[in-house]
CSV table of C-alpha atoms in Angstrom, one decimal:
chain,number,residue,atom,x,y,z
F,15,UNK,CA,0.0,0.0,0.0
F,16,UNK,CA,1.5,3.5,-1.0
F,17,UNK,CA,-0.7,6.3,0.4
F,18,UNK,CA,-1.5,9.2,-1.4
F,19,UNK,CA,0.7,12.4,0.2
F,20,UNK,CA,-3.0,14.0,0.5
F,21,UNK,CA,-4.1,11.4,3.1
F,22,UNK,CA,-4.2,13.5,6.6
F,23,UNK,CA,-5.6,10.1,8.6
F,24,UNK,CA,-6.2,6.5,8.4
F,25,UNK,CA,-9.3,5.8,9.7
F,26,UNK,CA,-10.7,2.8,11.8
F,27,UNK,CA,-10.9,-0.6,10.4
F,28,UNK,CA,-9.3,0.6,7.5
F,29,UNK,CA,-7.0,-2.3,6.2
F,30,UNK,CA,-8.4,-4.9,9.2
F,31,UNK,CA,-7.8,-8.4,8.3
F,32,UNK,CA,-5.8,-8.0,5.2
F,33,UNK,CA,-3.6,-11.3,5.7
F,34,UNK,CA,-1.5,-10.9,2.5
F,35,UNK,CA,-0.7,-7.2,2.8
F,36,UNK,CA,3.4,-7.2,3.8
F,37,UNK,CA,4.1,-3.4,3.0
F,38,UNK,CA,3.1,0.1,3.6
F,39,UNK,CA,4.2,3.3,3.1
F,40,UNK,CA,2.9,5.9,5.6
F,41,UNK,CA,3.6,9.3,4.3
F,42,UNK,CA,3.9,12.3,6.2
F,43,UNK,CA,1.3,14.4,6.5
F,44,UNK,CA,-1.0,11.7,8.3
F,45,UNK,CA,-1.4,12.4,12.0
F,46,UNK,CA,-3.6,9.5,13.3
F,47,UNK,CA,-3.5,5.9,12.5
F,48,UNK,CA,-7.3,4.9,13.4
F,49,UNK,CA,-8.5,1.6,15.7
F,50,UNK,CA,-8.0,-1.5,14.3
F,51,UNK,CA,-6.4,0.2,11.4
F,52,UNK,CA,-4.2,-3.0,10.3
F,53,UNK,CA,-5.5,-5.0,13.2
F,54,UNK,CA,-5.1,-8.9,12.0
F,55,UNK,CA,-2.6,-8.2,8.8
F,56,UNK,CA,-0.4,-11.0,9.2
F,57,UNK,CA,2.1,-10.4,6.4
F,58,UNK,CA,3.0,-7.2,7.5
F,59,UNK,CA,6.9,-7.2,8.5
F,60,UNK,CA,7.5,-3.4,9.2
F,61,UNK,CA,6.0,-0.3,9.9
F,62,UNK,CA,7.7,3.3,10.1
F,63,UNK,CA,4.8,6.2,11.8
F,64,UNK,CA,6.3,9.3,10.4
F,65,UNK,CA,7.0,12.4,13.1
F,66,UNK,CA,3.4,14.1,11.9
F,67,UNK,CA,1.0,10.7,13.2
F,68,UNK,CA,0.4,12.0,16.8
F,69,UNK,CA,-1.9,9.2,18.0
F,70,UNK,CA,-1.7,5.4,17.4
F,71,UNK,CA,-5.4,4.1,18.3
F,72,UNK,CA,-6.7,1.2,19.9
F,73,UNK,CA,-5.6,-2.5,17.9
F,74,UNK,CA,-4.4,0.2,15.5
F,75,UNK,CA,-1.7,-3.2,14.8
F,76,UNK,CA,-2.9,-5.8,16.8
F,77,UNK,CA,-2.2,-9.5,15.4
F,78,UNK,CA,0.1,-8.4,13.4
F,79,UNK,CA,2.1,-11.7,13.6
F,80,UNK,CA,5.1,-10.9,11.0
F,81,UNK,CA,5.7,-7.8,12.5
F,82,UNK,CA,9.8,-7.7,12.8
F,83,UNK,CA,10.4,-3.9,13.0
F,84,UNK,CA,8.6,-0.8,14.2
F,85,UNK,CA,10.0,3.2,14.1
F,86,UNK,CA,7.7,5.0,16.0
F,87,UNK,CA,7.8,9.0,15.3
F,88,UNK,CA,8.9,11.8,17.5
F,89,UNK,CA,5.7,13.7,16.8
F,90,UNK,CA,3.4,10.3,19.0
F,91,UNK,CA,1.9,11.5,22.3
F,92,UNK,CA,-0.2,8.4,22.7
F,93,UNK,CA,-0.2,4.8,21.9
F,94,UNK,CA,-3.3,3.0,22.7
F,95,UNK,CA,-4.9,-0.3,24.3
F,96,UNK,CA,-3.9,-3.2,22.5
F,97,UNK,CA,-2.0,-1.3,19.8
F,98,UNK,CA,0.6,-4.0,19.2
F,99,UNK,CA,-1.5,-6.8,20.6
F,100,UNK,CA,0.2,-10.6,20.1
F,101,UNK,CA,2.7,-9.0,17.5
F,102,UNK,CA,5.0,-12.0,18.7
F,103,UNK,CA,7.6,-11.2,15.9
F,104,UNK,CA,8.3,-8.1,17.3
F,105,UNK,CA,11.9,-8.0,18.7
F,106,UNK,CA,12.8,-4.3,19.7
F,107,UNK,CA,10.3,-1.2,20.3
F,108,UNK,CA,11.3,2.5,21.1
F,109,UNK,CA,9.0,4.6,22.7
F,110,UNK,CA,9.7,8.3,22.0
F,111,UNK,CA,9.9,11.0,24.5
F,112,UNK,CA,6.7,12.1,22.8
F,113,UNK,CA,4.8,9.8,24.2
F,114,UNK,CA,2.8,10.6,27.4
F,115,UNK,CA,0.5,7.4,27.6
F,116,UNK,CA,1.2,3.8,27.1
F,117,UNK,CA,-2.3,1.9,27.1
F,118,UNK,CA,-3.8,-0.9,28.3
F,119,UNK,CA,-1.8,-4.3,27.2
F,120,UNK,CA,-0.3,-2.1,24.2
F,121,UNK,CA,2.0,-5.1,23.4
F,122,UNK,CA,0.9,-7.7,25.7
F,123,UNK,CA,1.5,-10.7,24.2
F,124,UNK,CA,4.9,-10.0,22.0
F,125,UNK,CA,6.3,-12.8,23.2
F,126,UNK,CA,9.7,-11.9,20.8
F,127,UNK,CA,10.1,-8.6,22.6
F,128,UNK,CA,13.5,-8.3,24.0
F,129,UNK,CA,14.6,-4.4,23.9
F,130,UNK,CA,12.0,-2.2,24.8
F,131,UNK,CA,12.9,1.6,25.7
F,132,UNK,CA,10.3,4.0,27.4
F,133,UNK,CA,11.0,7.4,26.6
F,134,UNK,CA,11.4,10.3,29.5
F,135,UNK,CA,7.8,12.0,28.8
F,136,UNK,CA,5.6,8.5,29.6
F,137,UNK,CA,3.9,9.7,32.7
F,138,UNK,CA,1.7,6.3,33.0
F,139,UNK,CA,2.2,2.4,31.7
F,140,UNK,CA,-1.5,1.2,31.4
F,141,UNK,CA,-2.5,-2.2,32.9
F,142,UNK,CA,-1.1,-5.4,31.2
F,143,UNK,CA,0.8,-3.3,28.6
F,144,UNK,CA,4.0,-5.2,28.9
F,145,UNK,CA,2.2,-8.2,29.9
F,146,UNK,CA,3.2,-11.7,28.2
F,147,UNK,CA,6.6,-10.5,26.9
F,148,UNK,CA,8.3,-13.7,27.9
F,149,UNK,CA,11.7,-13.3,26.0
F,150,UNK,CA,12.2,-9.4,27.8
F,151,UNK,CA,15.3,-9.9,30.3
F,152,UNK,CA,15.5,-5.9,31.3
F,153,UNK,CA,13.3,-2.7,31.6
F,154,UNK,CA,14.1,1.0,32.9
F,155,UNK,CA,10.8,3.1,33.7
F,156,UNK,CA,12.2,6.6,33.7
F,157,UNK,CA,11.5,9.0,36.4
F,158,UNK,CA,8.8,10.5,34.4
F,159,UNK,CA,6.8,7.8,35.0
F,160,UNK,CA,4.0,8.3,38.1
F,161,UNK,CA,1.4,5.7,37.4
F,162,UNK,CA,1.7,1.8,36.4
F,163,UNK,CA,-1.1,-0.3,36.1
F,164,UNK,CA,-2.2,-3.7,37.5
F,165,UNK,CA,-0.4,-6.6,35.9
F,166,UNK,CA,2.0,-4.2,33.5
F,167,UNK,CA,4.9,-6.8,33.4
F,168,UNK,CA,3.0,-9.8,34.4
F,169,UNK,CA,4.2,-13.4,32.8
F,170,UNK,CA,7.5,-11.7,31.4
F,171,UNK,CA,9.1,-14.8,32.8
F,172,UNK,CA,12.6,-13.6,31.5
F,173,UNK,CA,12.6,-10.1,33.4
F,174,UNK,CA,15.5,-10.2,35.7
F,175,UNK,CA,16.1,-6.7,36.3
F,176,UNK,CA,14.1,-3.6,36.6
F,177,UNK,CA,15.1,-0.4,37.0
F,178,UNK,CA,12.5,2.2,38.8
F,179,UNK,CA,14.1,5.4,38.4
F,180,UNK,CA,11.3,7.9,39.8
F,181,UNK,CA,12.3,8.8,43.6
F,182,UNK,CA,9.0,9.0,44.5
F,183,UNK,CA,7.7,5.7,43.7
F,184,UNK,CA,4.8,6.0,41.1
F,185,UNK,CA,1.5,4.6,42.0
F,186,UNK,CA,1.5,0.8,41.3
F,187,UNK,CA,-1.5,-1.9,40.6
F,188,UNK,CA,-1.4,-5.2,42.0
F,189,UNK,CA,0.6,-8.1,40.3
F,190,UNK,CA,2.7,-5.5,38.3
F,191,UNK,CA,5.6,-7.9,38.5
F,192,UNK,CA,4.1,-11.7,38.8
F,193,UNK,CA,5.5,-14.2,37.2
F,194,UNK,CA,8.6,-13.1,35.7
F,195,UNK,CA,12.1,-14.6,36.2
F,196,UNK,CA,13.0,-16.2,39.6
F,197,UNK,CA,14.6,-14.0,41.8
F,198,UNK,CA,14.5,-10.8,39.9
F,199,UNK,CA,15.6,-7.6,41.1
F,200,UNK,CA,13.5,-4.4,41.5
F,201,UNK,CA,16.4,-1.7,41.2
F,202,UNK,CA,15.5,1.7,42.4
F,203,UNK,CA,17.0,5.1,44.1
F,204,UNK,CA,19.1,4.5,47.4
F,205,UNK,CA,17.6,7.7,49.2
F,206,UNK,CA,13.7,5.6,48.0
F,207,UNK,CA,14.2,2.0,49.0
F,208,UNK,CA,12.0,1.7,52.1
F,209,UNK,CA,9.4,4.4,50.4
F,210,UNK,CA,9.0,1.5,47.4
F,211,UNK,CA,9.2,-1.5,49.8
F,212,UNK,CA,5.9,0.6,51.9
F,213,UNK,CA,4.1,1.7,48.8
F,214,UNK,CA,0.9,0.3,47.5
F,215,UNK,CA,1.3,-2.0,44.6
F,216,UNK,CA,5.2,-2.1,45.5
F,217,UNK,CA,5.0,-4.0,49.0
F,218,UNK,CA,4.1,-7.2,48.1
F,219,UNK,CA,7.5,-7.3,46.1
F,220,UNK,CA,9.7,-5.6,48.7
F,221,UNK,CA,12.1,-8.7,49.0
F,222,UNK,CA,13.2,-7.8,45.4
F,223,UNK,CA,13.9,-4.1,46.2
F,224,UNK,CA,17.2,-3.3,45.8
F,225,UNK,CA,18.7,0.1,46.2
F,226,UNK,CA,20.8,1.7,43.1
F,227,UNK,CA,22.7,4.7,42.4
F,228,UNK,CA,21.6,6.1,39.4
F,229,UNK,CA,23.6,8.8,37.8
């Protein structure tokens, strides 16, 4: 698919379920890839969202199953629920410092996940959005972050180490960590450890808080 340089947004729906299409062009000039926009295309092996695409909607690529590569633009403030839903060929994902929001289970179930990096402007990690991503080994939530929901990195059975940066710990859901590698470490700020190992959503794991100078 080659889009016209006219087209200003791709609306929901638009391409769902089209199992044989493996390439698009996405010019710039769009600002909003719609819900379910290329939900179920199971071809599709990469994707680049230009700078001007502000908002990636719900499903916007959910069950996209080839999907190897994504370059997600400066100019995205938002990614939403399910966006990259069971993309299990997904292997690395940047989140820009554009980005405020990431939604619910926004790539729960990429089981072939193994670099992700959360820009400094994500203020809140929706519930079960890292969920599932059993081959991840690290993560680093910048101090941006003030809000993560329940279950975010539940069944990531390879997560070892996390590092919390924020020194005031952000408000955390139940079961944010279950299930991931045995005997994982929860790194966070030296001056913070007991505040984390007291806090709501954090207790439960406060044998796995470990203190950490971060520079």
């Amino acid at each position: 698919i080659i889009f016209d340089r006219d087209v200003e947004e791709i609306g929901n729906s638009a391409f769902k379920y089209c199992p044989n299409l493996a390439s698009i062009t996405i010019p710039d000039g769009v600002t909003s890839i719609g819900e379910s926009a290329f939900n179920g295309c199971s071809s599709l092996a990469s994707v680049t969202i230009p700078d001007s695409v502000t908002k990636i909607k719900n499903y916007a690529f959910a069950g996209c199953s080839s999907l190897k590569s994504v370059i997600i633009g400066n100019g995205v403030t938002s990614i939403g629920d399910d966006a990259f839903l069971r993309c299990s060929s997904l292997t690395s994902v940047t989140i820009p410092d554009s980005v405020t929001s990431i939604g619910k289970s926004a790539v729960d179930g990429c089981s072939g996940l193994t670099e992700v990096t959360i820009g400094n402007g994500v203020t809140s990690i929706g519930y079960s959005a890292f969920r599932g991503c059993s081959s991840l080994t690290s993560i680093t939530i910048p101090d941006s972050v003030t809000w993560i929901g329940s279950y975010a990195f539940e069944d990531c059975s390879s997560l070892t180490s996390v590092y919390c940066k924020a020194t005031t710990p952000p408000t955390g859901g139940w079961g944010m960590f279950d299930y991931n590698a045995s005997g994982r470490k929860i790194y966070v700020p030296t001056e913070s450890v007991n505040a984390y190992k007291s806090a709501e959503g954090w207790s439960n794991d406060k044998s796995y808080i470990y203190d950490y100078d971060f520079e």
